[in-house]
Amino acid sequence: MSDKLARSENRQPNQLRCVEIIPHFLSHAEGSVLIRCGQTQVICSASVEENIPSFLKGKGQGWVTAEYGMLPRSTHSRMRREAAQGKQSGRTQEIQRLIGRSLRAVVDMQKLGERQITIDCDVIQADGGTRTASITGAFVALSLAVNKLMAQGLIAENPIKEAVAAISVGVYEDVALLDLDYCEDANCDVDMNIVMTASGHLVEVQGTAEGKAFSRTQLNQLLDLGAQGVEQLIQLQTQALFAK
């Protein structure tokens, strides 16, 4: 790889940034974490509501959804709060839908019962990979909330079928990179986000050629690299869930 793009933390192409998942970060939420991926930091909090959206009334099942936002100084210059502008950006809506889809892929809604769990993902510092960090942290916050419901006897069985996590990958000067920071994301020829379960099943793949088109061989290489990263993230999720 060219010296023109030295990796943060002196990482190898297949190396994650330093990742830390701190559980029980907030006092009032049923489940919460602070997730740090390099310089990117996201607070994920899970809130349980004993009601469901109207389209699910009478179906005997629950719902999991997500909201996403970036604080005004999470980036180099201050951005306006979306609430002050009166509407969410298309990017925000797309990301929170992605987070919701990723979580629902691993939850048995019948076992959850007629209640909704909302995961709020608030980016307090951004340096690339905010959506993937949000998904990875959101799963832990969701799991903590579910554990609390089970401890209270409100649900009989764990509705979570398996873990899910997400990571970014990319191609720079024909080299596949794992876990892109902002500088790498801005300079890569290919940028891709991969959401994957613990069993290796894909939930979503978002890939774009930013500079030049990529081959099927490169796609397979990126998927393998992403699977490697997700496996490591799921180990960190497990450690966080068993932390005192």
mmCIF file of C-alpha atoms in Angstrom:
data_model
loop_
_atom_site.group_PDB
_atom_site.id
_atom_site.type_symbol
_atom_site.label_atom_id
_atom_site.label_comp_id
_atom_site.label_asym_id
_atom_site.label_seq_id
_atom_site.Cartn_x
_atom_site.Cartn_y
_atom_site.Cartn_z
ATOM 1 C CA MET A 1 0.000 0.000 0.000
ATOM 2 C CA SER A 2 1.244 3.485 -0.856
ATOM 3 C CA ASP A 3 2.657 5.736 1.844
ATOM 4 C CA LYS A 4 0.186 8.361 0.619
ATOM 5 C CA LEU A 5 -2.466 6.755 2.845
ATOM 6 C CA ALA A 6 -0.836 5.760 6.132
ATOM 7 C CA ARG A 7 -3.423 3.954 8.249
ATOM 8 C CA SER A 8 -4.551 5.274 11.620
ATOM 9 C CA GLU A 9 -3.046 3.462 14.617
ATOM 10 C CA ASN A 10 -0.383 2.088 12.192
ATOM 11 C CA ARG A 11 -2.813 -0.658 11.222
ATOM 12 C CA GLN A 12 -2.355 -3.419 8.708
ATOM 13 C CA PRO A 13 -4.897 -3.547 5.841
ATOM 14 C CA ASN A 14 -6.834 -6.357 7.575
ATOM 15 C CA GLN A 15 -6.790 -4.811 11.072
ATOM 16 C CA LEU A 16 -9.671 -3.198 12.943
ATOM 17 C CA ARG A 17 -9.284 0.110 14.696
ATOM 18 C CA CYS A 18 -9.140 -0.086 18.489
ATOM 19 C CA VAL A 19 -12.702 -1.002 19.496
ATOM 20 C CA GLU A 20 -14.201 -0.570 22.965
ATOM 21 C CA ILE A 21 -17.788 -1.324 23.992
ATOM 22 C CA ILE A 22 -18.760 0.062 27.399
ATOM 23 C CA PRO A 23 -22.087 -1.393 28.638
ATOM 24 C CA HIS A 24 -24.574 0.311 30.996
ATOM 25 C CA PHE A 25 -23.308 3.713 29.893
ATOM 26 C CA LEU A 26 -26.575 5.505 30.723
ATOM 27 C CA SER A 27 -28.484 5.210 33.987
ATOM 28 C CA HIS A 28 -32.083 5.364 32.788
ATOM 29 C CA ALA A 29 -32.184 3.347 29.546
ATOM 30 C CA GLU A 30 -33.144 -0.334 29.699
ATOM 31 C CA GLY A 31 -29.965 -1.053 27.764
ATOM 32 C CA SER A 32 -27.109 1.227 26.724
ATOM 33 C CA VAL A 33 -23.507 1.265 25.534
ATOM 34 C CA LEU A 34 -20.826 3.650 24.425
ATOM 35 C CA ILE A 35 -19.011 2.164 21.450
ATOM 36 C CA ARG A 36 -15.636 3.530 20.346
ATOM 37 C CA CYS A 37 -14.155 2.526 16.994
ATOM 38 C CA GLY A 38 -10.943 4.503 16.709
ATOM 39 C CA GLN A 39 -12.013 8.134 16.966
ATOM 40 C CA THR A 40 -15.658 7.374 16.159
ATOM 41 C CA GLN A 41 -17.858 7.283 19.262
ATOM 42 C CA VAL A 42 -21.572 6.467 19.431
ATOM 43 C CA ILE A 43 -23.965 6.222 22.376
ATOM 44 C CA CYS A 44 -26.587 3.519 21.776
ATOM 45 C CA SER A 45 -29.557 3.348 24.138
ATOM 46 C CA ALA A 46 -32.517 0.956 24.128
ATOM 47 C CA SER A 47 -35.960 2.028 25.356
ATOM 48 C CA VAL A 48 -38.789 -0.452 25.966
ATOM 49 C CA GLU A 49 -42.367 0.693 25.404
ATOM 50 C CA GLU A 50 -45.387 -1.430 26.245
ATOM 51 C CA ASN A 51 -47.128 -0.581 22.988
ATOM 52 C CA ILE A 52 -46.648 -1.275 19.317
ATOM 53 C CA PRO A 53 -47.214 0.529 16.014
ATOM 54 C CA SER A 54 -50.814 0.501 14.817
ATOM 55 C CA PHE A 55 -50.061 -1.787 11.860
ATOM 56 C CA LEU A 56 -49.114 -4.550 14.329
ATOM 57 C CA LYS A 57 -52.141 -4.307 16.611
ATOM 58 C CA GLY A 58 -53.674 -7.681 17.371
ATOM 59 C CA LYS A 59 -50.888 -9.703 15.724
ATOM 60 C CA GLY A 60 -49.292 -10.790 18.991
ATOM 61 C CA GLN A 61 -45.837 -9.603 18.097
ATOM 62 C CA GLY A 62 -43.460 -6.799 18.905
ATOM 63 C CA TRP A 63 -41.278 -4.403 16.963
ATOM 64 C CA VAL A 64 -37.682 -3.181 16.976
ATOM 65 C CA THR A 65 -36.808 0.145 15.414
ATOM 66 C CA ALA A 66 -33.991 2.684 15.536
ATOM 67 C CA GLU A 67 -33.251 6.377 15.372
ATOM 68 C CA TYR A 68 -29.896 7.914 14.442
ATOM 69 C CA GLY A 69 -28.417 11.353 14.803
ATOM 70 C CA MET A 70 -25.134 13.234 14.831
ATOM 71 C CA LEU A 71 -24.343 15.885 17.428
ATOM 72 C CA PRO A 72 -23.507 19.348 16.040
ATOM 73 C CA ARG A 73 -19.786 19.070 16.897
ATOM 74 C CA SER A 74 -19.322 15.409 16.146
ATOM 75 C CA THR A 75 -17.482 16.588 13.010
ATOM 76 C CA HIS A 76 -14.751 19.150 12.271
ATOM 77 C CA SER A 77 -17.210 22.000 11.822
ATOM 78 C CA ARG A 78 -20.547 22.531 13.529
ATOM 79 C CA MET A 79 -23.561 21.127 11.734
ATOM 80 C CA ARG A 80 -27.074 22.367 12.442
ATOM 81 C CA ARG A 81 -29.333 20.144 14.496
ATOM 82 C CA GLU A 82 -31.852 18.465 12.237
ATOM 83 C CA ALA A 83 -34.604 19.333 14.714
ATOM 84 C CA ALA A 84 -33.757 23.008 14.188
ATOM 85 C CA GLN A 85 -34.133 22.525 10.437
ATOM 86 C CA GLY A 86 -37.516 20.882 10.875
ATOM 87 C CA LYS A 87 -36.701 17.670 8.997
ATOM 88 C CA GLN A 88 -34.302 14.763 8.861
ATOM 89 C CA SER A 89 -31.835 14.445 6.026
ATOM 90 C CA GLY A 90 -32.114 11.581 3.566
ATOM 91 C CA ARG A 91 -28.840 10.202 4.943
ATOM 92 C CA THR A 92 -30.198 10.100 8.493
ATOM 93 C CA GLN A 93 -33.376 8.335 7.417
ATOM 94 C CA GLU A 94 -31.443 5.796 5.366
ATOM 95 C CA ILE A 95 -29.053 4.987 8.226
ATOM 96 C CA GLN A 96 -31.717 4.572 10.896
ATOM 97 C CA ARG A 97 -33.706 2.286 8.608
ATOM 98 C CA LEU A 98 -30.545 0.234 8.057
ATOM 99 C CA ILE A 99 -30.000 -0.087 11.809
ATOM 100 C CA GLY A 100 -33.608 -1.163 12.335
ATOM 101 C CA ARG A 101 -33.481 -3.745 9.535
ATOM 102 C CA SER A 102 -30.218 -5.155 10.878
ATOM 103 C CA LEU A 103 -31.631 -5.672 14.363
ATOM 104 C CA ARG A 104 -34.977 -7.073 13.209
ATOM 105 C CA ALA A 105 -33.108 -9.685 11.161
ATOM 106 C CA VAL A 106 -31.997 -11.404 14.384
ATOM 107 C CA VAL A 107 -35.117 -10.948 16.566
ATOM 108 C CA ASP A 108 -38.137 -13.280 16.824
ATOM 109 C CA MET A 109 -40.915 -10.688 17.094
ATOM 110 C CA GLN A 110 -43.450 -13.229 18.398
ATOM 111 C CA LYS A 111 -41.280 -13.973 21.448
ATOM 112 C CA LEU A 112 -40.861 -10.255 22.113
ATOM 113 C CA GLY A 113 -44.589 -9.876 22.728
ATOM 114 C CA GLU A 114 -46.639 -6.780 22.023
ATOM 115 C CA ARG A 115 -43.999 -4.210 22.905
ATOM 116 C CA GLN A 116 -41.566 -2.024 21.000
ATOM 117 C CA ILE A 117 -37.859 -1.526 21.603
ATOM 118 C CA THR A 118 -36.393 1.650 20.131
ATOM 119 C CA ILE A 119 -32.631 2.017 19.816
ATOM 120 C CA ASP A 120 -31.307 5.580 19.738
ATOM 121 C CA CYS A 121 -27.856 5.895 18.169
ATOM 122 C CA ASP A 122 -26.289 9.282 18.872
ATOM 123 C CA VAL A 123 -22.937 10.005 17.262
ATOM 124 C CA ILE A 124 -20.857 12.159 19.595
ATOM 125 C CA GLN A 125 -17.699 11.991 17.476
ATOM 126 C CA ALA A 126 -17.361 10.939 13.847
ATOM 127 C CA ASP A 127 -14.310 9.626 12.036
ATOM 128 C CA GLY A 128 -15.854 7.219 9.544
ATOM 129 C CA GLY A 129 -17.968 4.124 10.115
ATOM 130 C CA THR A 130 -20.702 5.752 12.192
ATOM 131 C CA ARG A 131 -23.449 3.533 10.756
ATOM 132 C CA THR A 132 -21.497 0.327 11.255
ATOM 133 C CA ALA A 133 -20.500 1.305 14.799
ATOM 134 C CA SER A 134 -24.155 2.149 15.476
ATOM 135 C CA ILE A 135 -25.327 -1.296 14.371
ATOM 136 C CA THR A 136 -22.645 -3.072 16.393
ATOM 137 C CA GLY A 137 -23.375 -1.037 19.527
ATOM 138 C CA ALA A 138 -27.142 -1.142 19.015
ATOM 139 C CA PHE A 139 -27.136 -4.930 19.163
ATOM 140 C CA VAL A 140 -25.497 -4.878 22.594
ATOM 141 C CA ALA A 141 -27.939 -2.226 23.877
ATOM 142 C CA LEU A 142 -30.845 -4.317 22.542
ATOM 143 C CA SER A 143 -29.485 -7.463 24.201
ATOM 144 C CA LEU A 144 -29.157 -5.684 27.553
ATOM 145 C CA ALA A 145 -32.761 -4.478 27.307
ATOM 146 C CA VAL A 146 -33.967 -7.995 26.460
ATOM 147 C CA ASN A 147 -31.996 -9.430 29.394
ATOM 148 C CA LYS A 148 -33.794 -6.970 31.677
ATOM 149 C CA LEU A 149 -37.192 -7.984 30.294
ATOM 150 C CA MET A 150 -36.373 -11.636 30.943
ATOM 151 C CA ALA A 151 -35.105 -10.901 34.459
ATOM 152 C CA GLN A 152 -38.387 -9.115 35.197
ATOM 153 C CA GLY A 153 -40.383 -12.074 33.901
ATOM 154 C CA LEU A 154 -42.005 -9.998 31.161
ATOM 155 C CA ILE A 155 -40.898 -12.406 28.430
ATOM 156 C CA ALA A 156 -40.377 -16.149 28.794
ATOM 157 C CA GLU A 157 -37.820 -16.798 26.044
ATOM 158 C CA ASN A 158 -34.990 -14.799 24.570
ATOM 159 C CA PRO A 159 -36.241 -13.398 21.246
ATOM 160 C CA ILE A 160 -32.716 -12.735 19.974
ATOM 161 C CA LYS A 161 -31.709 -15.531 17.618
ATOM 162 C CA GLU A 162 -28.048 -14.602 17.140
ATOM 163 C CA ALA A 163 -25.685 -11.666 17.186
ATOM 164 C CA VAL A 164 -25.323 -9.142 14.377
ATOM 165 C CA ALA A 165 -22.557 -6.611 13.711
ATOM 166 C CA ALA A 166 -21.351 -4.407 10.877
ATOM 167 C CA ILE A 167 -18.063 -3.179 9.463
ATOM 168 C CA SER A 168 -16.797 -1.098 6.571
ATOM 169 C CA VAL A 169 -14.334 -2.294 3.952
ATOM 170 C CA GLY A 170 -12.846 -0.646 0.902
ATOM 171 C CA VAL A 171 -10.253 -0.712 -1.857
ATOM 172 C CA TYR A 172 -7.407 1.796 -2.114
ATOM 173 C CA GLU A 173 -4.826 1.405 -4.892
ATOM 174 C CA ASP A 174 -6.013 -2.191 -5.392
ATOM 175 C CA VAL A 175 -5.482 -3.039 -1.692
ATOM 176 C CA ALA A 176 -8.489 -4.225 0.332
ATOM 177 C CA LEU A 177 -8.832 -2.392 3.648
ATOM 178 C CA LEU A 178 -10.837 -3.260 6.749
ATOM 179 C CA ASP A 179 -12.603 -0.679 8.948
ATOM 180 C CA LEU A 180 -12.167 2.629 7.131
ATOM 181 C CA ASP A 181 -11.669 5.885 8.985
ATOM 182 C CA TYR A 182 -12.816 9.162 7.424
ATOM 183 C CA CYS A 183 -9.585 9.827 5.521
ATOM 184 C CA GLU A 184 -9.608 6.349 4.003
ATOM 185 C CA ASP A 185 -13.309 6.550 3.205
ATOM 186 C CA ALA A 186 -12.770 9.840 1.369
ATOM 187 C CA ASN A 187 -9.892 8.477 -0.722
ATOM 188 C CA CYS A 188 -10.881 4.875 -1.459
ATOM 189 C CA ASP A 189 -11.845 3.680 -4.925
ATOM 190 C CA VAL A 190 -14.444 1.336 -3.388
ATOM 191 C CA ASP A 191 -16.446 1.873 -0.190
ATOM 192 C CA MET A 192 -18.610 -0.901 1.259
ATOM 193 C CA ASN A 193 -20.577 -1.570 4.452
ATOM 194 C CA ILE A 194 -21.276 -5.161 5.445
ATOM 195 C CA VAL A 195 -23.872 -6.285 8.005
ATOM 196 C CA MET A 196 -23.513 -9.929 9.005
ATOM 197 C CA THR A 197 -24.793 -12.319 11.655
ATOM 198 C CA ALA A 198 -22.758 -14.581 13.933
ATOM 199 C CA SER A 199 -23.561 -17.542 11.695
ATOM 200 C CA GLY A 200 -22.041 -15.735 8.724
ATOM 201 C CA HIS A 201 -25.290 -14.819 6.983
ATOM 202 C CA LEU A 202 -25.451 -11.456 5.253
ATOM 203 C CA VAL A 203 -28.112 -8.969 6.288
ATOM 204 C CA GLU A 204 -27.078 -6.140 3.996
ATOM 205 C CA VAL A 205 -24.211 -5.167 1.699
ATOM 206 C CA GLN A 206 -23.853 -1.545 0.600
ATOM 207 C CA GLY A 207 -21.044 -1.172 -1.913
ATOM 208 C CA THR A 208 -20.123 1.612 -4.292
ATOM 209 C CA ALA A 209 -17.294 2.266 -6.736
ATOM 210 C CA GLU A 210 -16.230 5.791 -5.843
ATOM 211 C CA GLY A 211 -13.191 5.895 -8.130
ATOM 212 C CA LYS A 212 -13.081 2.911 -10.469
ATOM 213 C CA ALA A 213 -15.221 -0.169 -10.928
ATOM 214 C CA PHE A 214 -14.285 -3.293 -8.977
ATOM 215 C CA SER A 215 -14.143 -6.918 -10.004
ATOM 216 C CA ARG A 216 -16.016 -9.955 -8.722
ATOM 217 C CA THR A 217 -12.708 -11.153 -7.284
ATOM 218 C CA GLN A 218 -12.349 -7.916 -5.319
ATOM 219 C CA LEU A 219 -15.957 -8.193 -4.144
ATOM 220 C CA ASN A 220 -15.294 -11.682 -2.776
ATOM 221 C CA GLN A 221 -12.118 -10.428 -1.107
ATOM 222 C CA LEU A 222 -14.026 -7.581 0.550
ATOM 223 C CA LEU A 223 -16.760 -9.931 1.769
ATOM 224 C CA ASP A 224 -14.157 -12.258 3.284
ATOM 225 C CA LEU A 225 -12.416 -9.319 4.922
ATOM 226 C CA GLY A 226 -15.723 -8.044 6.280
ATOM 227 C CA ALA A 227 -16.577 -11.475 7.682
ATOM 228 C CA GLN A 228 -13.259 -11.503 9.492
ATOM 229 C CA GLY A 229 -13.976 -8.093 11.004
ATOM 230 C CA VAL A 230 -17.535 -8.976 12.026
ATOM 231 C CA GLU A 231 -16.306 -12.128 13.756
ATOM 232 C CA GLN A 232 -13.961 -10.030 15.892
ATOM 233 C CA LEU A 233 -16.684 -7.492 16.661
ATOM 234 C CA ILE A 234 -19.087 -10.207 17.791
ATOM 235 C CA GLN A 235 -16.446 -11.463 20.215
ATOM 236 C CA LEU A 236 -16.221 -7.937 21.648
ATOM 237 C CA GLN A 237 -20.025 -7.740 21.865
ATOM 238 C CA THR A 238 -20.058 -10.992 23.844
ATOM 239 C CA GLN A 239 -17.405 -9.691 26.222
ATOM 240 C CA ALA A 240 -19.410 -6.508 26.803
ATOM 241 C CA LEU A 241 -22.593 -8.465 27.525
ATOM 242 C CA PHE A 242 -20.858 -10.574 30.142
ATOM 243 C CA ALA A 243 -19.053 -7.641 31.760
ATOM 244 C CA LYS A 244 -20.044 -6.862 35.343
#
